[in-house]
Short mmCIF file of C-alpha atoms and ligand atoms in Angstrom, two decimals:
data_model
loop_
_atom_site.label_atom_id
_atom_site.label_comp_id
_atom_site.label_asym_id
_atom_site.label_seq_id
_atom_site.Cartn_x
_atom_site.Cartn_y
_atom_site.Cartn_z
CA MET K 46 202.20 44.93 308.22
CA SER K 47 204.25 47.85 306.75
CA ASN K 48 203.43 49.38 303.20
CA THR K 49 206.57 47.88 301.77
CA GLY K 50 205.89 44.63 303.12
CA CYS K 51 202.54 44.62 301.87
CA PHE K 52 203.82 45.68 298.39
CA ARG K 53 206.43 42.89 298.55
CA SER K 54 203.72 40.21 299.17
CA PHE K 55 201.55 41.51 296.34
CA ARG K 56 204.41 41.04 294.02
CA SER K 57 205.56 37.62 295.23
CA PRO K 58 205.21 34.94 292.43
CA GLY K 59 202.59 32.91 294.57
CA PHE K 60 200.20 35.79 294.83
CA ARG K 61 200.63 36.77 291.23
CA ASP K 62 199.68 33.07 290.20
CA THR K 63 196.63 33.36 292.51
CA LEU K 64 195.57 36.29 290.91
CA ARG K 65 196.01 35.04 287.61
CA VAL K 66 193.94 32.01 288.34
CA MET K 67 191.35 33.99 289.98
CA SER K 68 191.03 36.33 286.95
CA THR K 69 190.99 33.59 284.55
CA ARG K 70 188.28 31.75 286.50
CA LYS K 71 185.35 31.04 284.18
CA ARG K 72 181.97 32.70 285.23
CA TYR K 73 178.91 30.22 285.61
CA ALA K 74 175.29 30.80 285.92
CA VAL K 75 172.92 28.00 287.01
CA VAL K 76 169.38 27.79 285.54
CA GLY K 77 166.86 25.71 287.48
CA VAL K 78 167.68 25.82 291.21
CA GLY K 79 165.88 22.37 292.16
CA GLY K 80 167.71 19.32 293.74
CA ARG K 81 170.29 18.56 291.07
CA SER K 82 171.62 22.18 290.98
CA LYS K 83 172.97 21.69 294.52
CA MET K 84 175.86 19.62 293.26
CA TYR K 85 176.95 22.26 290.89
CA VAL K 86 176.46 25.21 293.21
CA LYS K 87 178.21 23.50 296.12
CA ALA K 88 181.09 22.29 293.99
CA LEU K 89 181.64 26.14 292.80
CA ALA K 90 181.12 27.43 296.27
CA SER K 91 183.70 25.03 297.80
CA THR K 92 185.81 22.21 296.09
CA HIS K 93 186.11 24.11 292.86
CA ARG K 94 185.93 27.62 294.09
CA GLU K 95 189.51 28.18 292.64
CA HIS K 96 188.43 26.86 289.18
CA GLY K 97 185.01 28.79 288.40
CA GLU K 98 182.89 31.44 290.01
CA LEU K 99 179.24 31.07 290.42
CA VAL K 100 177.76 34.50 289.35
CA ALA K 101 174.09 34.17 289.16
CA LEU K 102 171.16 31.81 289.55
CA CYS K 103 167.94 31.84 287.48
CA ASP K 104 164.63 30.16 288.02
CA PRO K 105 160.92 31.13 287.72
CA ASN K 106 160.31 30.68 291.24
CA SER K 107 161.43 33.51 293.54
CA VAL K 108 160.92 31.31 296.65
CA ARG K 109 163.00 28.60 295.33
CA LEU K 110 165.79 31.09 294.23
CA GLU K 111 165.90 32.93 297.53
CA TYR K 112 166.28 29.54 299.52
CA ALA K 113 169.18 28.58 297.05
CA ASN K 114 170.80 31.73 297.77
CA GLU K 115 170.39 31.09 301.61
CA GLN K 116 171.80 27.54 301.12
CA LEU K 117 174.73 29.11 299.23
CA SER K 118 175.72 31.17 302.15
CA GLU K 119 174.83 29.23 305.20
CA GLU K 120 175.50 25.78 303.84
CA PHE K 121 178.09 26.17 301.50
CA GLY K 122 180.07 29.32 302.82
CA ALA K 123 179.79 31.40 299.88
CA ASN K 124 178.30 34.95 299.09
CA PRO K 125 174.95 34.94 297.85
CA VAL K 126 174.65 35.78 294.09
CA ALA K 127 172.40 37.81 291.80
CA THR K 128 169.18 35.93 291.02
CA TYR K 129 167.04 36.50 287.67
CA SER K 130 163.80 35.11 286.42
CA PRO K 131 163.90 33.44 282.91
CA ARG K 132 162.42 36.33 281.09
CA ASP K 133 165.83 38.23 282.12
CA PHE K 134 167.98 35.34 281.11
CA GLU K 135 169.80 37.28 278.50
CA THR K 136 170.19 40.42 280.97
CA MET K 137 171.70 38.03 283.41
CA ILE K 138 174.30 36.93 280.86
CA SER K 139 175.22 40.20 279.71
CA ARG K 140 175.22 41.88 283.05
CA GLU K 141 176.91 39.02 285.13
CA ARG K 142 179.27 38.45 282.03
CA VAL K 143 178.61 34.75 282.26
CA ASP K 144 180.94 32.28 280.33
CA THR K 145 178.92 29.17 280.68
CA VAL K 146 175.39 28.27 281.58
CA ILE K 147 174.80 25.25 283.63
CA VAL K 148 171.19 23.90 282.73
CA THR K 149 169.46 22.06 285.65
CA SER K 150 165.93 22.86 284.94
CA ILE K 151 163.05 20.62 284.04
CA ASP K 152 163.97 18.41 281.09
CA ARG K 153 161.50 20.08 278.47
CA THR K 154 163.17 23.45 279.08
CA HIS K 155 166.83 22.42 278.37
CA HIS K 156 166.87 23.19 274.86
CA ASP K 157 165.54 26.71 275.41
CA TYR K 158 168.26 27.72 277.81
CA ILE K 159 170.81 25.88 275.76
CA VAL K 160 169.96 27.93 272.32
CA ARG K 161 169.54 31.12 274.32
CA ALA K 162 172.80 30.84 276.21
CA MET K 163 174.72 29.97 273.01
CA ASP K 164 172.84 32.86 270.99
CA ALA K 165 174.02 35.22 273.74
CA GLY K 166 177.69 33.99 273.40
CA CYS K 167 178.09 31.27 276.03
CA ASP K 168 178.94 27.83 276.22
CA ALA K 169 176.54 25.27 278.13
CA ILE K 170 176.62 22.42 280.37
CA SER K 171 173.36 20.53 280.49
CA GLU K 172 172.01 17.93 282.82
CA LYS K 173 170.84 14.70 281.32
CA PRO K 174 168.84 14.03 279.18
CA MET K 175 169.98 16.76 276.84
CA THR K 176 166.31 17.35 275.71
CA VAL K 177 163.04 15.09 275.37
CA ASP K 178 162.16 14.91 271.67
CA ALA K 179 163.29 15.28 268.06
CA GLU K 180 162.41 18.92 267.50
CA LYS K 181 164.09 20.24 270.58
CA CYS K 182 167.13 18.08 269.72
CA SER K 183 167.26 19.77 266.17
CA ALA K 184 167.14 23.08 267.71
CA ILE K 185 170.01 22.47 269.82
CA ASN K 186 172.09 21.19 267.16
CA ASP K 187 171.09 24.21 264.92
CA ALA K 188 172.43 26.48 267.59
CA ILE K 189 175.71 24.77 267.97
CA ARG K 190 176.35 24.88 264.13
CA ARG K 191 174.95 28.59 264.04
CA THR K 192 177.20 29.94 266.95
CA GLY K 193 180.23 27.40 267.28
CA LYS K 194 179.56 27.13 270.93
CA ASN K 195 180.20 23.97 273.04
CA LEU K 196 177.74 21.85 274.85
CA THR K 197 178.71 19.27 277.48
CA VAL K 198 176.07 16.70 278.77
CA THR K 199 176.92 15.59 282.30
CA PHE K 200 176.84 11.87 282.04
CA ASN K 201 178.09 11.14 285.54
CA TYR K 202 177.85 7.29 285.38
CA ARG K 203 180.57 7.19 282.63
CA TYR K 204 182.68 8.50 285.60
CA ALA K 205 181.77 5.93 288.20
CA PRO K 206 185.01 3.94 288.55
CA ARG K 207 183.42 0.61 287.99
CA ASN K 208 181.76 1.87 284.92
CA SER K 209 185.03 3.09 283.67
CA ARG K 210 186.50 -0.33 284.34
CA VAL K 211 183.91 -1.98 282.16
CA LYS K 212 184.92 0.33 279.39
CA GLU K 213 188.73 -0.49 279.88
CA VAL K 214 187.92 -4.33 279.67
CA LEU K 215 185.82 -3.94 276.38
CA LEU K 216 188.47 -1.66 275.19
CA SER K 217 191.11 -4.18 275.84
CA GLY K 218 189.56 -6.65 273.24
CA ALA K 219 189.13 -9.30 276.07
CA ILE K 220 185.64 -10.72 274.77
CA GLY K 221 186.70 -9.91 270.98
CA GLU K 222 184.04 -8.32 268.97
CA ILE K 223 180.87 -7.42 270.73
CA LYS K 224 178.05 -9.00 268.96
CA SER K 225 174.87 -8.45 271.57
CA VAL K 226 174.15 -6.98 274.86
CA HIS K 227 171.57 -7.88 277.41
CA PHE K 228 170.74 -5.14 279.84
CA GLU K 229 168.24 -4.89 282.64
CA TRP K 230 167.68 -1.89 284.75
CA LEU K 231 165.62 -1.84 288.05
CA LEU K 232 164.28 1.34 289.77
CA ASP K 233 162.77 0.47 293.10
CA THR K 234 159.66 1.52 294.74
CA SER K 235 161.36 4.67 296.39
CA HIS K 236 163.52 6.04 293.65
CA GLY K 237 161.36 4.62 290.85
CA ALA K 238 158.05 5.86 292.61
CA ASP K 239 159.58 9.55 292.69
CA TYR K 240 159.17 9.61 289.00
CA PHE K 241 155.52 9.21 289.41
CA ARG K 242 155.10 11.94 291.99
CA ARG K 243 156.16 15.07 290.23
CA TRP K 244 156.76 16.67 286.81
CA HIS K 245 158.33 13.59 285.27
CA ARG K 246 154.68 11.84 285.35
CA ASP K 247 153.86 14.10 282.29
CA LYS K 248 155.55 12.74 279.23
CA ARG K 249 155.63 16.13 277.69
CA ASN K 250 157.99 17.29 280.66
CA SER K 251 160.37 14.35 280.64
CA GLY K 252 160.04 12.15 277.56
CA GLY K 253 159.06 9.51 279.98
CA LEU K 254 161.44 7.20 281.56
CA MET K 255 162.60 5.94 278.02
CA VAL K 256 164.37 9.50 277.62
CA HIS K 257 164.51 10.79 281.16
CA LYS K 258 166.09 7.94 282.83
CA ALA K 259 167.25 5.56 280.14
CA THR K 260 169.23 8.28 278.47
CA HIS K 261 171.88 7.38 281.25
CA HIS K 262 171.62 3.65 280.01
CA PHE K 263 171.52 4.03 276.42
CA ASP K 264 174.51 6.56 276.71
CA LEU K 265 176.61 4.05 278.75
CA VAL K 266 176.13 1.27 276.02
CA ASN K 267 176.93 3.64 273.06
CA TRP K 268 180.03 4.64 275.02
CA TRP K 269 181.02 0.94 275.98
CA ILE K 270 180.68 -0.76 272.78
CA ASN K 271 181.66 2.31 270.79
CA SER K 272 178.75 2.36 268.55
CA THR K 273 175.37 4.33 267.79
CA PRO K 274 171.69 2.91 267.40
CA LYS K 275 170.72 2.23 264.09
CA SER K 276 167.04 0.78 264.59
CA VAL K 277 164.70 0.47 267.68
CA PHE K 278 161.57 -1.35 268.50
CA ALA K 279 159.84 -1.03 271.93
CA VAL K 280 156.82 -1.91 273.90
CA GLY K 281 155.92 -0.24 277.22
CA ASP K 282 152.97 0.41 279.52
CA LEU K 283 151.79 1.72 282.72
CA VAL K 284 151.35 -1.60 284.60
CA PHE K 285 151.90 -0.58 288.31
CA TYR K 286 151.52 2.87 289.21
CA GLY K 287 148.35 5.00 288.52
CA LYS K 288 144.79 4.76 289.83
CA GLU K 289 143.49 2.14 287.47
CA ASN K 290 146.40 -0.28 288.17
CA ALA K 291 145.90 0.05 291.83
CA GLU K 292 142.05 -0.49 291.60
CA LYS K 293 142.72 -3.60 289.80
CA ARG K 294 144.92 -4.82 292.66
CA GLY K 295 142.15 -4.07 295.21
CA LEU K 296 143.18 -0.68 296.41
CA THR K 297 140.05 1.29 297.64
CA GLU K 298 141.67 4.28 299.25
CA PHE K 299 142.77 7.15 297.01
CA TYR K 300 144.11 10.73 297.51
CA ASP K 301 145.58 13.37 295.33
CA ARG K 302 148.72 14.62 297.37
CA SER K 303 150.43 13.65 300.69
CA THR K 304 150.42 16.83 302.40
CA GLY K 305 147.82 17.21 304.97
CA ASN K 306 146.07 13.85 303.89
CA SER K 307 145.38 11.30 306.45
CA ILE K 308 145.16 8.29 303.85
CA ALA K 309 148.74 9.24 302.73
CA ARG K 310 149.85 8.66 306.42
CA ARG K 311 149.20 4.81 305.79
CA ASP K 312 150.79 4.81 302.35
CA PRO K 313 154.40 3.52 302.23
CA PHE K 314 154.75 5.24 298.64
CA ALA K 315 153.84 8.65 300.06
CA LEU K 316 156.27 11.34 300.36
CA HIS K 317 156.18 13.61 303.50
CA MET K 318 157.67 16.90 302.83
CA ASP K 319 156.63 18.67 306.17
CA SER K 320 158.92 16.58 308.08
CA LYS K 321 162.23 17.17 305.77
CA GLU K 322 163.60 20.76 305.84
CA LYS K 323 165.08 20.60 302.50
CA LEU K 324 161.96 19.19 300.74
CA ARG K 325 159.73 21.68 302.59
CA ARG K 326 161.59 24.56 301.77
CA THR K 327 162.40 23.85 298.28
CA TYR K 328 159.10 22.68 297.09
CA LEU K 329 156.38 23.08 299.77
CA GLU K 330 156.76 26.58 300.68
CA ALA K 331 157.35 27.61 296.95
CA GLU K 332 154.45 25.90 295.56
CA HIS K 333 151.96 28.74 295.67
CA GLU K 334 154.10 30.51 292.86
CA ASP K 335 154.24 27.83 290.29
CA GLY K 336 151.65 25.03 291.45
CA TYR K 337 154.64 22.32 291.47
CA ARG K 338 153.23 19.53 293.71
CA ARG K 339 156.28 17.32 294.51
CA ASP K 340 154.22 14.91 296.64
CA GLN K 341 151.37 13.61 294.24
CA SER K 342 150.14 10.16 294.96
CA VAL K 343 151.78 7.54 292.77
CA PHE K 344 148.35 5.99 292.50
CA SER K 345 146.31 9.06 291.25
CA ASP K 346 145.34 9.76 287.91
CA GLY K 347 147.12 11.81 285.12
CA ILE K 348 150.29 10.00 284.67
CA SER K 349 151.30 9.75 280.97
CA ILE K 350 154.57 7.75 281.27
CA GLU K 351 155.34 4.26 281.34
CA ASP K 352 156.83 2.22 284.26
CA ASP K 353 157.55 -1.15 282.36
CA MET K 354 159.41 -0.99 278.95
CA SER K 355 161.21 -3.44 276.79
CA VAL K 356 163.47 -2.33 273.99
CA LEU K 357 165.19 -4.04 270.97
CA VAL K 358 168.03 -2.05 269.61
CA ARG K 359 170.27 -2.75 266.54
CA TYR K 360 173.43 -0.81 266.54
CA ASN K 361 175.45 0.47 263.41
CA SER K 362 178.26 -1.90 264.62
CA GLY K 363 176.06 -4.81 263.81
CA ALA K 364 175.45 -5.57 267.60
CA SER K 365 171.97 -5.83 269.09
CA MET K 366 170.70 -5.11 272.45
CA THR K 367 167.71 -6.41 274.63
CA TYR K 368 166.93 -3.68 277.27
CA HIS K 369 164.29 -3.65 279.98
CA LEU K 370 163.41 -0.98 282.55
CA THR K 371 161.16 -1.49 285.53
CA ALA K 372 160.31 1.34 287.74
CA TYR K 373 158.59 -0.69 290.66
CA SER K 374 161.19 -3.17 291.74
CA PRO K 375 161.93 -4.33 295.50
CA TRP K 376 165.44 -3.36 294.85
CA GLU K 377 167.62 -1.05 292.77
CA GLY K 378 170.20 -1.67 290.39
CA PHE K 379 171.23 -3.35 287.06
CA ARG K 380 172.47 -6.56 285.32
CA ILE K 381 174.32 -6.16 281.82
CA ALA K 382 176.00 -8.86 279.84
CA PHE K 383 178.19 -8.31 276.82
CA ASN K 384 178.49 -11.35 274.33
CA GLY K 385 181.50 -11.31 272.21
CA THR K 386 183.46 -13.34 269.67
CA LYS K 387 186.05 -14.38 272.28
CA GLY K 388 183.62 -14.53 275.45
CA ARG K 389 181.27 -12.83 277.65
CA LEU K 390 181.38 -10.20 280.25
CA GLU K 391 178.91 -9.99 282.98
CA TYR K 392 178.33 -6.95 285.25
CA ASN K 393 175.96 -6.83 288.22
CA VAL K 394 175.34 -3.84 290.48
CA THR K 395 173.10 -3.13 293.45
CA GLU K 396 172.52 0.69 293.69
CA VAL K 397 171.73 2.89 296.55
CA SER K 398 168.38 4.25 296.14
CA TYR K 399 167.74 7.91 296.75
CA ILE K 400 165.18 10.63 296.86
CA SER K 401 166.42 13.91 295.36
CA THR K 402 166.42 16.79 297.66
CA SER K 403 165.94 14.96 300.85
CA ASP K 404 168.02 16.06 303.85
CA SER K 405 171.37 15.52 304.90
CA ASP K 406 173.07 14.45 301.81
CA ILE K 407 175.95 16.26 299.83
CA HIS K 408 174.67 15.90 296.35
CA GLY K 409 170.91 16.58 297.01
CA GLU K 410 170.17 12.96 297.33
CA GLN K 411 169.91 10.76 300.48
CA ALA K 412 170.34 7.01 300.66
CA ILE K 413 167.15 5.66 301.70
CA ASP K 414 167.00 3.11 304.66
CA LYS K 415 166.59 -0.17 302.76
CA LYS K 416 164.46 -2.80 304.39
CA GLY K 417 165.59 -6.39 303.38
CA HIS K 418 167.65 -5.34 300.36
CA PRO K 419 171.07 -4.06 301.58
CA ALA K 420 172.67 -1.55 299.26
CA ASP K 421 176.17 -2.87 300.26
CA ILE K 422 175.84 -6.13 298.16
CA PRO K 423 179.23 -5.67 296.21
CA ALA K 424 179.16 -5.05 292.51
CA GLU K 425 180.51 -7.94 290.52
CA LEU K 426 182.29 -8.00 287.07
CA VAL K 427 183.13 -11.24 285.71
CA LEU K 428 184.79 -12.06 282.49
CA HIS K 429 184.19 -15.47 280.83
CA ARG K 430 186.69 -16.40 278.08
CA HIS K 431 185.97 -19.31 275.64
CA TRP K 432 187.46 -22.49 277.38
CA GLN K 433 188.74 -20.60 280.46
CA GLU K 434 187.85 -20.44 284.16
CA PRO K 435 185.81 -17.17 285.04
CA GLU K 436 187.93 -14.30 285.96
CA TYR K 437 186.67 -11.82 288.53
CA ILE K 438 187.85 -8.27 287.55
CA PRO K 439 188.94 -6.14 290.47
CA PHE K 440 187.99 -2.43 290.32
CA GLU K 441 188.21 0.62 292.36
CA GLN K 442 185.66 0.48 295.19
CA THR K 443 184.05 3.63 296.39
CA ASP K 444 181.60 4.37 299.08
CA GLU K 445 181.20 7.94 297.79
CA SER K 446 177.61 8.76 297.24
CA GLY K 447 176.45 10.45 294.04
CA HIS K 448 176.09 7.74 291.22
CA GLY K 449 178.80 5.24 292.24
CA GLY K 450 181.46 8.18 292.75
CA GLY K 451 180.80 9.40 289.28
CA ASP K 452 179.51 12.83 290.26
CA THR K 453 182.85 13.69 292.02
CA ARG K 454 184.83 12.73 288.99
CA LEU K 455 182.49 14.25 286.55
CA LEU K 456 182.89 17.81 288.62
CA ASN K 457 186.68 17.53 288.50
CA ASP K 458 186.54 16.95 284.80
CA LEU K 459 184.03 19.91 284.13
CA PHE K 460 185.76 22.52 286.35
CA ILE K 461 189.48 21.50 286.09
CA GLY K 462 189.41 19.20 283.00
CA GLY K 463 192.63 19.51 280.82
CA GLU K 464 194.04 16.04 281.14
CA ARG K 465 193.86 13.55 278.05
CA ASP K 466 191.27 10.94 278.93
CA PRO K 467 192.01 7.68 277.00
CA LEU K 468 188.31 6.47 278.03
CA GLY K 469 186.74 9.60 276.38
CA ARG K 470 184.20 10.17 279.22
CA ALA K 471 183.59 13.79 278.45
CA ALA K 472 180.31 13.82 276.42
CA ASP K 473 179.33 16.51 273.83
CA HIS K 474 176.06 17.34 271.91
CA VAL K 475 176.73 14.17 269.51
CA ALA K 476 176.83 11.85 272.51
CA GLY K 477 173.95 13.78 273.94
CA THR K 478 171.93 13.22 270.75
CA ASP K 479 172.87 9.54 270.31
CA SER K 480 171.88 8.86 273.79
CA ILE K 481 168.27 10.25 273.62
CA LEU K 482 167.65 8.78 270.03
CA THR K 483 167.05 5.22 271.44
CA GLY K 484 164.51 6.80 273.87
CA ILE K 485 162.92 9.08 271.37
CA ALA K 486 162.76 6.19 268.85
CA ALA K 487 161.39 3.79 271.56
CA ASN K 488 158.60 6.46 272.23
CA ILE K 489 157.59 6.41 268.63
CA ALA K 490 157.94 2.83 268.37
CA MET K 491 155.47 2.43 271.36
CA ALA K 492 153.04 4.95 270.01
CA GLU K 493 153.09 3.88 266.42
CA LYS K 494 153.70 0.12 267.19
CA ARG K 495 156.60 0.09 264.43
CA PRO K 496 160.24 -0.36 264.40
CA VAL K 497 162.10 3.02 263.86
CA ASP K 498 164.97 3.95 261.49
CA VAL K 499 167.27 5.69 264.08
CA ASN K 500 169.74 6.72 261.29
CA GLU K 501 167.08 8.40 259.49
CA LEU K 502 165.90 10.21 262.81
CA ARG K 503 169.69 11.18 263.39
CA ASN K 504 170.06 12.76 259.97
CA ARG K 505 166.79 14.86 260.86
CA VAL K 506 168.11 16.05 264.09
CA GLN K 507 171.41 16.68 262.93
CA GLY K 508 170.21 18.68 259.99
N1 NAD S 1003 172.60 13.16 286.35
C1 NAD S 1003 171.85 12.79 287.28
O1 NAD S 1003 171.82 11.70 287.81
C2 NAD S 1003 170.54 13.74 287.61
C3 NAD S 1003 170.12 13.47 288.99
C4 NAD S 1003 168.88 14.22 289.15
C5 NAD S 1003 168.42 15.26 288.23
N2 NAD S 1003 169.07 15.21 286.98
C6 NAD S 1003 168.51 16.27 286.13
O2 NAD S 1003 168.54 17.46 286.55
C7 NAD S 1003 167.43 18.33 286.11
C8 NAD S 1003 166.58 18.88 287.28
O3 NAD S 1003 166.03 17.76 288.07
P1 NAD S 1003 165.71 17.82 289.69
O4 NAD S 1003 165.53 16.59 290.25
O5 NAD S 1003 166.70 18.98 290.40
O6 NAD S 1003 164.23 18.71 289.54
P2 NAD S 1003 163.67 19.67 290.54
O7 NAD S 1003 162.05 19.43 290.44
O8 NAD S 1003 164.12 19.52 291.99
O9 NAD S 1003 164.04 21.11 290.22
C9 NAD S 1003 163.78 21.80 288.82
C10 NAD S 1003 163.95 23.14 288.82
O10 NAD S 1003 163.48 23.54 287.48
C11 NAD S 1003 162.79 25.03 287.65
N3 NAD S 1003 161.93 25.09 286.48
C12 NAD S 1003 160.77 24.65 286.16
N4 NAD S 1003 160.29 25.38 285.07
C13 NAD S 1003 161.39 25.98 284.72
C14 NAD S 1003 161.57 27.00 283.43
N5 NAD S 1003 160.71 27.18 282.53
N6 NAD S 1003 162.92 27.64 283.49
C15 NAD S 1003 163.79 27.45 284.41
N7 NAD S 1003 163.66 26.59 285.30
C16 NAD S 1003 162.41 25.99 285.60
C17 NAD S 1003 162.04 24.65 288.94
O11 NAD S 1003 161.55 25.89 289.53
C18 NAD S 1003 163.00 23.93 289.84
O12 NAD S 1003 163.79 24.80 290.68
C19 NAD S 1003 166.56 17.35 285.19
O13 NAD S 1003 166.81 17.46 283.86
C20 NAD S 1003 167.01 16.12 285.66
O14 NAD S 1003 167.14 15.09 284.62
C21 NAD S 1003 170.20 14.48 286.80
#
């Protein structure tokens, strides 16, 4: 091409537009490069390359960082980026001119990175749960007040088309004023068990499943019924996992972790990392640095979270909810019913169970081969109006992986955004706070055997 030709193409409107888009792309850093980070890293390296630029990765584990960078180039086709340890977090932000930090580290560390990112001039995007307890929640709300920065909490479930459809039906007033909700969530012995193998099993890390997992469910209810929790009572126990429970059921062979253990070969609950490349490289080959053992026996000692929880919630709208979470179910999914002044909406979903970071999956998750409980039982949304025949409500069916298709739509909203959403699916620190308050209050209720005033707790954490 001649110089003149080259000059001309440089000045063409199309090229100028591309340059403008590229130069206004936000610069992102990801902190915590385990399983969940891959969804964001892959999106910024491929589908959303034009909308945002990944400029740095941060994690205390250098082996995991190196592997994340290798995946970035070899799997996702992008150039490796700068890597930093958490002690150099602020240096990373200034040197790499980061606009937004994406927080995908373990739950108990979220507040630290959100606050530090904001103090250094960045916005933050945080994986759920926003954080794990009231003190850390206060620190986040203080930082937002002090800095005026924005926090987005990535509630992917809101974006699953069928969950959005529930919101539309409730918004339409089809069942009138919502008076009560009955909600049961089941985690199976593959996905549910996974929380008992690794860091989540210590309540200080995750807030237990009441916070770590149920933040999704409590957020959905807050959003669906357009209200916030007012008071909470809860009971919960470890009834299935853990050594003591297994002993009571007659188990006599115990082990500490799967790797290198012959008993584990006979345990259907065991996770075998050596045969799965991503698990092996992300965790097994990195564990000498931080002692993170991904494959602990679910029937070993040292578990401080519950696997069976019942919660009773009163909402500020006057509605009430009975909620139950079971983490040792033979199948995975949920059932919810809303009772209103004009009728009742029933919604049943069978979910595809997965183990985070298994091989061959696009979002760092892999569907597990289900035995006896096929994952393709269709979801069902049924509207019962007083005095009328039941109506089966149609909704967009998708076989996309990643939380019922929620992940893809969430990423579009995060990295492109800009469109008015009548369903208000984007969640900020206020929704993030309300979603964890039910779980935090439930943890207090379980420990102190008393109902908890959530409005009082909310005033405390919002300052
Ligand atoms: N929205 C969803 O559906 C969904 C799904 C999976 C995970 N998550 C969330 O993503 C987050 C990560 O979960 P995961 O499954 O990827 O866990 P993981 O164990 O695979 O990865 C956690 C990462 O955090 C890093 N880490 C540990 N201590 C740290 C510290 N002090 N500072 C910075 N990084 C630290 C670890 O080295 C590891 O790389 C969690 O908050 C989890 O709740 C959300």
